[in-house]
Tab-separated table of C-alpha atoms and ligand atoms in Angstrom:
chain	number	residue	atom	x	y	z
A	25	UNK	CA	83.167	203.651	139.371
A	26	UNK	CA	84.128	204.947	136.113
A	27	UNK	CA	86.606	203.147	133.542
A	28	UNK	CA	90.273	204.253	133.334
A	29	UNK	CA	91.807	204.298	129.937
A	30	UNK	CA	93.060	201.007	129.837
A	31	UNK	CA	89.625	199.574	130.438
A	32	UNK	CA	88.237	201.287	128.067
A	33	UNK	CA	90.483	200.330	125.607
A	34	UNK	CA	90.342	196.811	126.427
A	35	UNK	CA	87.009	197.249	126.044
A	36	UNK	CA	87.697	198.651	122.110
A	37	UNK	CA	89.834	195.487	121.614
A	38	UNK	CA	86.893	193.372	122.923
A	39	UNK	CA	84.528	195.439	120.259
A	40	UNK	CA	87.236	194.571	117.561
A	41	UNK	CA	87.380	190.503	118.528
A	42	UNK	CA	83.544	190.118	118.447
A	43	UNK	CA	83.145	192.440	115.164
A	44	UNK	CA	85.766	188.932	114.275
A	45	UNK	CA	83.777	186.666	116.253
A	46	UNK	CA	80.609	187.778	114.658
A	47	UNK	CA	81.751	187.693	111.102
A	48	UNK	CA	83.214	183.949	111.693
A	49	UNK	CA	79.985	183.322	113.383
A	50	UNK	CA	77.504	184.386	110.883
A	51	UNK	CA	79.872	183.651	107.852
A	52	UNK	CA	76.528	183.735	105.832
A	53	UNK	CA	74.116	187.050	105.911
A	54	UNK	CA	71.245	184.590	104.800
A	55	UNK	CA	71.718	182.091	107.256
A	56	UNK	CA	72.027	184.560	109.610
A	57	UNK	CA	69.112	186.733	108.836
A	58	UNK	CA	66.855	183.190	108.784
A	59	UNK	CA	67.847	181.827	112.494
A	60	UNK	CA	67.527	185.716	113.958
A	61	UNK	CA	63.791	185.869	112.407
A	62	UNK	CA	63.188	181.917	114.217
A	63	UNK	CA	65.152	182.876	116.962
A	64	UNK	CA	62.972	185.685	117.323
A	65	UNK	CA	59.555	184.070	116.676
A	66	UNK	CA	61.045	181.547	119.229
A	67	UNK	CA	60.536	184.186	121.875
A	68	UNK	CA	58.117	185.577	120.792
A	69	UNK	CA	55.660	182.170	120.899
A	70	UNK	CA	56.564	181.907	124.447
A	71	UNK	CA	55.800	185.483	125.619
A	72	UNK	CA	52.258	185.463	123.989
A	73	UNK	CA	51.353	182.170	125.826
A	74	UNK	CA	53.832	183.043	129.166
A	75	UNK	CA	51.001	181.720	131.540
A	76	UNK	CA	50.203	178.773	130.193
A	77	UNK	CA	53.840	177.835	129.223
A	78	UNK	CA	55.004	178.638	133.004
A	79	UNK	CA	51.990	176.261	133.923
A	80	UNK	CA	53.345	173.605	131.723
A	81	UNK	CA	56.910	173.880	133.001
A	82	UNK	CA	56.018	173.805	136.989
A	83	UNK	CA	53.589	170.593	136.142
A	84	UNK	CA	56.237	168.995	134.237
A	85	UNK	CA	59.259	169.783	137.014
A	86	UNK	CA	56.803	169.053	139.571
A	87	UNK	CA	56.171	165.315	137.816
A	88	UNK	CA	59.721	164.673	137.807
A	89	UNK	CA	60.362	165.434	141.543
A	90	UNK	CA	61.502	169.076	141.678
A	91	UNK	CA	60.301	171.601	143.618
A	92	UNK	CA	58.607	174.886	142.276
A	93	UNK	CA	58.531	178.026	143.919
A	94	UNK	CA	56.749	180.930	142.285
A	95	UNK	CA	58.185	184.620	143.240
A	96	UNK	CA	56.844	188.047	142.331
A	97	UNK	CA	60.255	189.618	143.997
A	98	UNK	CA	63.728	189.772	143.816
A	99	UNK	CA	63.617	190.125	148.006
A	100	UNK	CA	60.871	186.808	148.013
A	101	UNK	CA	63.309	184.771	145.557
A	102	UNK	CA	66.553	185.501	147.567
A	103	UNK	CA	64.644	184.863	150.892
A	104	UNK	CA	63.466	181.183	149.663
A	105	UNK	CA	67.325	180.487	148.159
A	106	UNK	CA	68.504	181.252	151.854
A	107	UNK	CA	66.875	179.291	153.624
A	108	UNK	CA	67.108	176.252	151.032
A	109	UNK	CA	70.644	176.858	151.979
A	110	UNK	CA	70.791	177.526	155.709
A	111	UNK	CA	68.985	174.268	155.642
A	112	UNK	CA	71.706	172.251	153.423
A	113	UNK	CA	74.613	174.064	155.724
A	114	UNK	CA	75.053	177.714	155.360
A	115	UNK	CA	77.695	177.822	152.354
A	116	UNK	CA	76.819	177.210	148.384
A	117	UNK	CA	78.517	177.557	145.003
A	118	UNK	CA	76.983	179.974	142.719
A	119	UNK	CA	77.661	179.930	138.775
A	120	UNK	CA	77.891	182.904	136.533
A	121	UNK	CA	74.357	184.049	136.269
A	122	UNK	CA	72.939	188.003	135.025
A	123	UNK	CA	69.528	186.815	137.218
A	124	UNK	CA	71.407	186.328	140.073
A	125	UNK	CA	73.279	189.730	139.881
A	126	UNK	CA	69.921	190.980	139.144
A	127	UNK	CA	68.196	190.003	142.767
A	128	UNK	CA	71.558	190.725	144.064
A	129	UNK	CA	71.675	187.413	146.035
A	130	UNK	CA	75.519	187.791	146.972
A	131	UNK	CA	74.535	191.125	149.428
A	132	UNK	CA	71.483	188.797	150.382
A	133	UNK	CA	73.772	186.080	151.606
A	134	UNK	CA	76.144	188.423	153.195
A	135	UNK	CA	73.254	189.803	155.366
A	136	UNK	CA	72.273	186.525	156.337
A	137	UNK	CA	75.632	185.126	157.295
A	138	UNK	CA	75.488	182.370	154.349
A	139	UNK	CA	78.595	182.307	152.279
A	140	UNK	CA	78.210	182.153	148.689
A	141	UNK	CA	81.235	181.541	146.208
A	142	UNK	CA	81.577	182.042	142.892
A	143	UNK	CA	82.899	179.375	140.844
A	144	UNK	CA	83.304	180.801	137.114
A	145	UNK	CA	87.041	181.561	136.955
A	146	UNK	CA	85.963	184.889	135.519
A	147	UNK	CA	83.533	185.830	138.275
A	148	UNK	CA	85.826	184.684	140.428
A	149	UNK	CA	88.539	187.153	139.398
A	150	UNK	CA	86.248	190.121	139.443
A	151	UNK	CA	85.144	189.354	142.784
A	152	UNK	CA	88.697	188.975	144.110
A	153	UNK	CA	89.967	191.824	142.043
A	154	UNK	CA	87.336	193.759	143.746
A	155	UNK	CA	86.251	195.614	140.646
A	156	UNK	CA	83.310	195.868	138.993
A	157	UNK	CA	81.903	193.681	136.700
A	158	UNK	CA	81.645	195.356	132.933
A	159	UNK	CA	80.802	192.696	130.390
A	160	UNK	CA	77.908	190.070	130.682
A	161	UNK	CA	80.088	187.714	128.662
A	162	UNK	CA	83.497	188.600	129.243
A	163	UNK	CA	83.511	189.143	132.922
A	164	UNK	CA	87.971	189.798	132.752
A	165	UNK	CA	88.228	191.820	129.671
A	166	UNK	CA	88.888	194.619	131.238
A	167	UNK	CA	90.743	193.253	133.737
A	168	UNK	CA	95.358	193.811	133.374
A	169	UNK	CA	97.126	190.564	133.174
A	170	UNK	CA	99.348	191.976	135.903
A	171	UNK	CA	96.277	193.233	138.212
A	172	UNK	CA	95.346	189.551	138.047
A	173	UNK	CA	98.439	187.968	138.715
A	174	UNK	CA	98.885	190.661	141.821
A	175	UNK	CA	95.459	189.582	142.873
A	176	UNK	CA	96.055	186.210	142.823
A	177	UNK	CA	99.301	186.508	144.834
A	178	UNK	CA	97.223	188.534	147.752
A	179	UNK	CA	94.427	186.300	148.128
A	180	UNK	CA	95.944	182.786	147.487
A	181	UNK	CA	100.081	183.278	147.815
A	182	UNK	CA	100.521	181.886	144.765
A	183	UNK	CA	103.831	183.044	142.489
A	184	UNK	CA	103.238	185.786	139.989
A	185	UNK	CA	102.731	185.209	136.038
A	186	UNK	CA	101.867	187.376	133.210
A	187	UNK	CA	100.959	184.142	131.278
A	188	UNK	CA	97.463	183.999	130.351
A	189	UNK	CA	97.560	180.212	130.902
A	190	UNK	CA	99.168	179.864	134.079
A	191	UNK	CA	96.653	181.971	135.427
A	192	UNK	CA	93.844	180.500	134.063
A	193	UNK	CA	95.343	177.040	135.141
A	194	UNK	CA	96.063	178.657	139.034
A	195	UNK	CA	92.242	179.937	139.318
A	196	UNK	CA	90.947	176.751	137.312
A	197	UNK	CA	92.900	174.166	139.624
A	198	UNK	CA	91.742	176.271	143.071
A	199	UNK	CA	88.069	176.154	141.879
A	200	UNK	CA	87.782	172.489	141.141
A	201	UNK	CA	88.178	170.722	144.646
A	202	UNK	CA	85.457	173.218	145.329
A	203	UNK	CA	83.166	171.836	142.659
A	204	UNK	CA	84.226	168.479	143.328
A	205	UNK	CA	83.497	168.954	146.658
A	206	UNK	CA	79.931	170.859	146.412
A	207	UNK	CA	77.357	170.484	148.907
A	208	UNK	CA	74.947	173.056	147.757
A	209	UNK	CA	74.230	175.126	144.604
A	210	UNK	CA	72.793	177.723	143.459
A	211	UNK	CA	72.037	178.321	139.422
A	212	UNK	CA	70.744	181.157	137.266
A	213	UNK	CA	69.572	178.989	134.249
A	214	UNK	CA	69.491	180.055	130.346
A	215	UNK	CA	66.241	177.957	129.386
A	216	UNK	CA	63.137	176.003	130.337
A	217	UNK	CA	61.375	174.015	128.105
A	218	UNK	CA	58.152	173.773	129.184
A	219	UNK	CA	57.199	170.750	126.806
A	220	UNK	CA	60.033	168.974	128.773
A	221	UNK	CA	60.483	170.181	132.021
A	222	UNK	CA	64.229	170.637	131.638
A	223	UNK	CA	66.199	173.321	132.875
A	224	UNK	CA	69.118	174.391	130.683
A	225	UNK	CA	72.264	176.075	131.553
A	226	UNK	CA	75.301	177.278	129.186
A	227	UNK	CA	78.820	177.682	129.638
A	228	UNK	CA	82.209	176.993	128.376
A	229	UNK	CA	83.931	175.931	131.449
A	230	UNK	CA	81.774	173.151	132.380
A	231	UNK	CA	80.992	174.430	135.788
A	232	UNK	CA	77.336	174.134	135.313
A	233	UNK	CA	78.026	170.412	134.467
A	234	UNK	CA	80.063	170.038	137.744
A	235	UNK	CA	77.393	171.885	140.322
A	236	UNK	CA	74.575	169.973	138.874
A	237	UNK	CA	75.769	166.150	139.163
A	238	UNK	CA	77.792	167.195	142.829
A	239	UNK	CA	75.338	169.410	144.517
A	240	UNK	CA	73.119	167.379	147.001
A	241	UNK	CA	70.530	170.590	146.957
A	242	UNK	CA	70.119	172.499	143.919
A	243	UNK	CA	68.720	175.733	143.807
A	244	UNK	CA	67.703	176.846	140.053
A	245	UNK	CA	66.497	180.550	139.627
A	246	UNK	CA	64.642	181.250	136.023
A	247	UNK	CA	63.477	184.751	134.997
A	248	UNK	CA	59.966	184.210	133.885
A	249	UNK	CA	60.347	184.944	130.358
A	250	UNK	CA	63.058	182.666	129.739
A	251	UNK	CA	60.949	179.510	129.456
A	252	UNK	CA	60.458	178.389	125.829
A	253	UNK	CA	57.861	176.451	124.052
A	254	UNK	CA	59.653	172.885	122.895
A	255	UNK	CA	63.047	171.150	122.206
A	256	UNK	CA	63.021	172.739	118.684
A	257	UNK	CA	62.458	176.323	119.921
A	258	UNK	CA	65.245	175.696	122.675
A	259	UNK	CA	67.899	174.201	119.228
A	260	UNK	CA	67.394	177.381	117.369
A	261	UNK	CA	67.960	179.923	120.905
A	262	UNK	CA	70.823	177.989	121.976
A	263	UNK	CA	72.688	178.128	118.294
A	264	UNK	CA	71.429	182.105	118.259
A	265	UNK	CA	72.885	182.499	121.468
A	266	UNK	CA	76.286	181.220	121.371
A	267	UNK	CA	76.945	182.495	117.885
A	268	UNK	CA	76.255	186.136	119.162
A	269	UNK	CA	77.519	185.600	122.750
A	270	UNK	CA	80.865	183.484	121.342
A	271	UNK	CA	80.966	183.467	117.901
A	272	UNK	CA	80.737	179.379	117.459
A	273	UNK	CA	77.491	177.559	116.796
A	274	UNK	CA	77.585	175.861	120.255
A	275	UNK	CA	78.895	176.195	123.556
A	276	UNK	CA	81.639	174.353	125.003
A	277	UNK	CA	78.592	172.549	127.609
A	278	UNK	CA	74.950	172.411	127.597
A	279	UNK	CA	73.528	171.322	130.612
A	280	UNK	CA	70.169	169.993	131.347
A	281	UNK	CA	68.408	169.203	134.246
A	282	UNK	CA	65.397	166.971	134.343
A	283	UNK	CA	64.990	165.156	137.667
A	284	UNK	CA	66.975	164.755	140.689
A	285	UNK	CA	69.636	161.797	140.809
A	286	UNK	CA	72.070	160.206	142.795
A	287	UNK	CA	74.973	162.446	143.278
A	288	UNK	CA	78.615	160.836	142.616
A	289	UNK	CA	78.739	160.129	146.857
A	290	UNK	CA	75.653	157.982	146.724
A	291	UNK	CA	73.061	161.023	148.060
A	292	UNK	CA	69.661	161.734	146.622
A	293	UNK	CA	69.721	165.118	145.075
A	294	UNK	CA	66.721	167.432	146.126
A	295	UNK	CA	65.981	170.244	143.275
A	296	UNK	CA	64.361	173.405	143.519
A	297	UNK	CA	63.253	176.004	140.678
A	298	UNK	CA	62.564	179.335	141.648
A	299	UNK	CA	60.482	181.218	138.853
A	300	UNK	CA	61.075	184.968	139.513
A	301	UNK	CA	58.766	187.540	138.217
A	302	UNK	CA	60.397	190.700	139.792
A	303	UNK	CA	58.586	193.215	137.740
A	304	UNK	CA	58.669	191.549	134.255
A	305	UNK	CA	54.492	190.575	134.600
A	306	UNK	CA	54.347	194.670	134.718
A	307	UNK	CA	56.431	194.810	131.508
A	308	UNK	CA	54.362	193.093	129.390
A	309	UNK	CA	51.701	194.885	130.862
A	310	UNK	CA	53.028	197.935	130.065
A	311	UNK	CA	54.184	197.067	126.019
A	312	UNK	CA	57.600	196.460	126.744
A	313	UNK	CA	57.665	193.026	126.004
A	314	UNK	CA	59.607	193.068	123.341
A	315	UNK	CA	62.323	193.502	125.524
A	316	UNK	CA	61.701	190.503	127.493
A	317	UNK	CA	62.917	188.470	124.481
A	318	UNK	CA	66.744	189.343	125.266
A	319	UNK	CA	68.473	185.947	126.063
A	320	UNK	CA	71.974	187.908	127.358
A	321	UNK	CA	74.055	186.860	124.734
A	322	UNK	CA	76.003	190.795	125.070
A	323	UNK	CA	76.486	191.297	122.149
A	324	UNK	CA	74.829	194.713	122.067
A	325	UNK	CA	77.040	195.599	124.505
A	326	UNK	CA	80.179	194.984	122.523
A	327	UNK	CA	78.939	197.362	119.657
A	328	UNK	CA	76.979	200.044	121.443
A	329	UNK	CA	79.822	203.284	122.111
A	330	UNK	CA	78.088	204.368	125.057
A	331	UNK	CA	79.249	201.055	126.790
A	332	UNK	CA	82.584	201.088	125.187
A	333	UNK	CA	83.231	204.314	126.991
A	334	UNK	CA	81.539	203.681	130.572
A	335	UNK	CA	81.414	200.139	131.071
A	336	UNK	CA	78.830	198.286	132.962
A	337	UNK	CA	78.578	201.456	135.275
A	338	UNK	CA	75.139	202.624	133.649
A	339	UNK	CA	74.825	204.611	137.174
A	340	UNK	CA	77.273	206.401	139.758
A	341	UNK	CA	75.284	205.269	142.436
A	342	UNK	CA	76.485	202.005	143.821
A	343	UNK	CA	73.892	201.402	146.649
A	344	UNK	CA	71.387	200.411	143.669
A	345	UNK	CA	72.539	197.398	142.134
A	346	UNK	CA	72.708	197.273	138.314
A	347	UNK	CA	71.234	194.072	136.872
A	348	UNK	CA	71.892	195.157	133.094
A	349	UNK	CA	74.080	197.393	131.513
A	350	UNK	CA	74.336	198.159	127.593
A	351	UNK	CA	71.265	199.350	125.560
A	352	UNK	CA	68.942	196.284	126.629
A	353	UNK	CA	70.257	197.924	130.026
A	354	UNK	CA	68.851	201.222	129.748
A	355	UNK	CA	65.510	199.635	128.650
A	356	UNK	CA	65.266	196.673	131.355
A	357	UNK	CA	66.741	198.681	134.597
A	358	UNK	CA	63.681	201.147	134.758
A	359	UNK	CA	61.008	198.575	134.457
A	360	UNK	CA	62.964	196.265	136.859
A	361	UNK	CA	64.279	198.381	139.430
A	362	UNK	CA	61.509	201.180	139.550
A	363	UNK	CA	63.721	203.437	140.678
A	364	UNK	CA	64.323	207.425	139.739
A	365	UNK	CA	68.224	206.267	139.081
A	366	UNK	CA	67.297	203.692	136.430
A	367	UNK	CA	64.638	206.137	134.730
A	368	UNK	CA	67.935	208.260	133.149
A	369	UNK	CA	69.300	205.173	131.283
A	370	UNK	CA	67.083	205.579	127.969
A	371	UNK	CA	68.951	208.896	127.667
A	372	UNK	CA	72.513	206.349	127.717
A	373	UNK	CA	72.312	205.483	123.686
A	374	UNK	CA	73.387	207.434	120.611
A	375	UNK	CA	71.005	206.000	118.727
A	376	UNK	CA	73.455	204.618	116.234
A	377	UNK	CA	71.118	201.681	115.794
A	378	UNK	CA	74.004	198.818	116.057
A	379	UNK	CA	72.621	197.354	119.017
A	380	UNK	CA	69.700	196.013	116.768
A	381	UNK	CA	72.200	194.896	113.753
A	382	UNK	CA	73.966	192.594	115.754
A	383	UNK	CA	70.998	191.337	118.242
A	384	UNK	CA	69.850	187.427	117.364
A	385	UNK	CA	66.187	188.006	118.512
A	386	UNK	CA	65.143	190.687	116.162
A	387	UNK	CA	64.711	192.858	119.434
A	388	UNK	CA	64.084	196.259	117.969
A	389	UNK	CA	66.372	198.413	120.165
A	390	UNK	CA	66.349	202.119	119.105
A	391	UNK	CA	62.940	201.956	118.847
A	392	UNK	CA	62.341	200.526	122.788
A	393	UNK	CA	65.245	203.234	123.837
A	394	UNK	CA	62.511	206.089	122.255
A	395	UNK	CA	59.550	204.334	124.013
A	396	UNK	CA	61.043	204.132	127.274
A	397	UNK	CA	62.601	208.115	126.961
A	398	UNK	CA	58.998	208.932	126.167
A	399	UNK	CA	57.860	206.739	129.404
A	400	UNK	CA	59.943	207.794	131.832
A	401	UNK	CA	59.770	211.750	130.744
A	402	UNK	CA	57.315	212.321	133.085
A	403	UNK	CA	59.897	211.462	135.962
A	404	UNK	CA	62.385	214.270	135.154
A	405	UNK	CA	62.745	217.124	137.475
A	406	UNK	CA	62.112	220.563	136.060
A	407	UNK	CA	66.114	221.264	135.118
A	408	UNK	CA	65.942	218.064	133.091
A	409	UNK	CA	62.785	219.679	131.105
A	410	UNK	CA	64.073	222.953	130.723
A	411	UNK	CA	67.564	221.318	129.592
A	412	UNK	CA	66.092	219.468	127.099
A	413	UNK	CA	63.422	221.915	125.523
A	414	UNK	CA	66.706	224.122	125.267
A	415	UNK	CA	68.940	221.891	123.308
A	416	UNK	CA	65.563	220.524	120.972
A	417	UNK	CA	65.277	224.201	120.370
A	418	UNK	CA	68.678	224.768	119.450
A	419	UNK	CA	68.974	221.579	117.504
A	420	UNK	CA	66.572	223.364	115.452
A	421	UNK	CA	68.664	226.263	114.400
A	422	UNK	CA	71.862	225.247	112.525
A	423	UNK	CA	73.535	228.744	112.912
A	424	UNK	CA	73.325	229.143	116.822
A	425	UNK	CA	73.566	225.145	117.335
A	426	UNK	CA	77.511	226.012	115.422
A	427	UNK	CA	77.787	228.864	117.148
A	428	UNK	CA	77.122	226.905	120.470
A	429	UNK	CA	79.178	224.319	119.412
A	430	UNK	CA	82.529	226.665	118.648
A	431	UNK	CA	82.047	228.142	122.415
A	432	UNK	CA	81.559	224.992	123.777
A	433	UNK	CA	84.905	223.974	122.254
A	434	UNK	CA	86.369	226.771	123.543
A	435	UNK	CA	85.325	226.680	126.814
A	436	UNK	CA	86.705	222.979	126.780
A	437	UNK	CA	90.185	223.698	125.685
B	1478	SF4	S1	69.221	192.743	123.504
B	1478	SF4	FE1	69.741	191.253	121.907
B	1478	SF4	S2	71.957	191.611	121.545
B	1478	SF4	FE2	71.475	192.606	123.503
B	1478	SF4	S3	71.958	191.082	125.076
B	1478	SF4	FE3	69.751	190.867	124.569
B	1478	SF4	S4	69.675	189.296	122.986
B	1478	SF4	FE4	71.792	189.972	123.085
């Protein structure tokens, strides 16, 4: 689904409010250029030791009571989190999660008859509003105020508004008694620390908070490379990530979880962690691990012009789920999804090179976008070849590129 003009210009007013946040943010180039190269090196420590810190973090889970499941598939991960909740009852709460879009466990559920809500007022929205999502971050940015107050009046009868706040306060007060009330939940986590054993989510809306203290089984899913070496490692990522992701040096709640407890009705709480490979083992292997340091903070997104202009929609084709969109997008989705779709994405950049000014873990964008292009050449069909050794031959001849140009104007108009 393509964006309409509105979206895409909410989209260029979400661009100008994080070019603010960012400036607020980092309001010093030399602080900022210090906790990027930490943040970095952060990442970088655990993905050269990624075995032995995984080991660390399932001994130290395991010692603490909580259950670790080790996954090499999106399919294998979902399956376990399915039947950890048709045991607890059939219906969970889910919070707002990229891994969880990634292994697509909502169309999971569906096929197995469990029901699955969201409970991030944004998701929420989206889901209801039955659009797409676009930004990792800002899941209604794109989103009317109107569309959302006629939403809200289909699905829950409630009067209309074109007040920000009323609307927030309508979706906030529905979601509550749900997270009051939770049962079962399932969470895509930030962090683990394998020094610790604690699992680490991040939000502003303190929903993470509420489905770890009220859910009697808690499911945790963590993509393998997010687990980090120590508490001090874990400081410096979760500063670099909420400056970029919010522009303010922390987030409104950090949750951690380090051992099941008593839930606020008297229950013992069982945990599980899920650790889900799903192809990332086969990106190191195959160099691209640099990539693997991304910690979702979108702000690549917000300053990359391909995205302004088509959204989170990095293909037409919307029986294969997109887990990432944006430039670390059109380097993750091939190696993730292994499918012909994804392998076009590397050609989805400019190669402006802003995704890797504003990106707090050093990741070196442009030059992954080449790597991959140069990768996944040898999957384009013969028109894509021929296309391309046209326009590199033309792009070598100023005088017919022009002349190519003026007709291609014309033909246009
Ligand atoms: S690549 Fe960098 S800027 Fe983009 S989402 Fe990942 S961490 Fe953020």
């Amino acid at each position: 689904m393509t964006l309409d003009r509105f979206e895409r210009q909410a989209l260029q007013r979400l661009r100008r409010r994080s070019e603010r946040a960012q400036i607020q943010a980092w309001p010093d180039p030399a602080e900022k250029t210090e906790l990027v190269q930490r943040a970095g090196y952060a990442r970088q420590r655990a993905l050269a030791k990624l075995p032995d810190y995984l080991a660390m973090l399932e001994q130290n889970t395991a010692a603490t009571g909580i259950t670790v499941h080790w996954t090499e598939s999106a399919q294998a991960a979902n399956r376990i989190a399915i039947e950890l909740i048709k045991k607890a009852g059939g219906r969970a709460l889910r919070n707002h999660s990229p891994l969880l879009d990634e292994i697509a466990i909502d169309r999971a559920a569906i096929a197995n008859e469990v029901e699955l809500v969201r409970v991030h007022p944004g998701d929420q929205l989206v889901q209801l509003s039955g659009r797409p999502l676009q930004h990792p971050i800002w899941p209604t940015a794109h989103i009317r105020i109107a569309d959302i107050s006629s939403t809200l009046q289909e699905a829950w009868h409630v009067p209309p508004s074109v007040d920000p706040d009323i609307l927030a306060s309508t979706v906030r007060n529905r979601l509550r008694p749900e997270l009051l009330d939770a049962t079962t939940a399932v969470v895509g986590l930030n962090f683990a620390v394998a020094e610790t054993g604690s699992l680490i989510c991040l939000d502003n809306e303190g929903h993470n908070a509420s489905l770890a203290t009220y859910a009697r089984t808690l499911i945790c899913l963590l993509s393998i490379e997010q687990v980090v070496a120590d508490a001090a490692d874990l400081d410096i990522l979760i500063e670099a990530f909420s400056r970029s992701a919010w522009g303010r040096p922390l987030p409104g709640f950090i949750s951690e979880i380090r051992s099941p407890a008593r839930t606020p009705k008297g229950e013992m709480q069982a945990i599980h962690l899920i650790l889900v490979d799903n192809n990332r083992s086969d990106a190191l292997a195959q160099g691209f691990g640099e990539a693997l340091r991304c910690i979702q903070c979108g702000a690549c997104h917000s300053v990359c012009p391909v995205f302004l202009q088509v959204g989170g929609a990095y293909t037409q084709d919307a029986s294969t789920p997109q887990p990432y969109s944006g430039p670390i997008g059109a380097v993750l989705n091939p190696i993730l999804l292994k499918s012909g779709n994804a392998a076009r994405q590397p050609y989805l950049s400019t190669d402006c090179g802003f995704c890797a000014s504003v990106c707090p873990v050093a990741i070196d964008l442009p030059g992954l976008l080449q790597r991959q292009r140069q990768a996944q050449s040898s999957t384009a069909s013969w028109r894509e070849k021929l296309a391309f050794s046209l326009w590199r031959r033309l792009l070598n001849q100023p005088r017919l590129f022009k002349a190519y140009m003026r007709l291609w104007r014309r033909v246009r108009h």
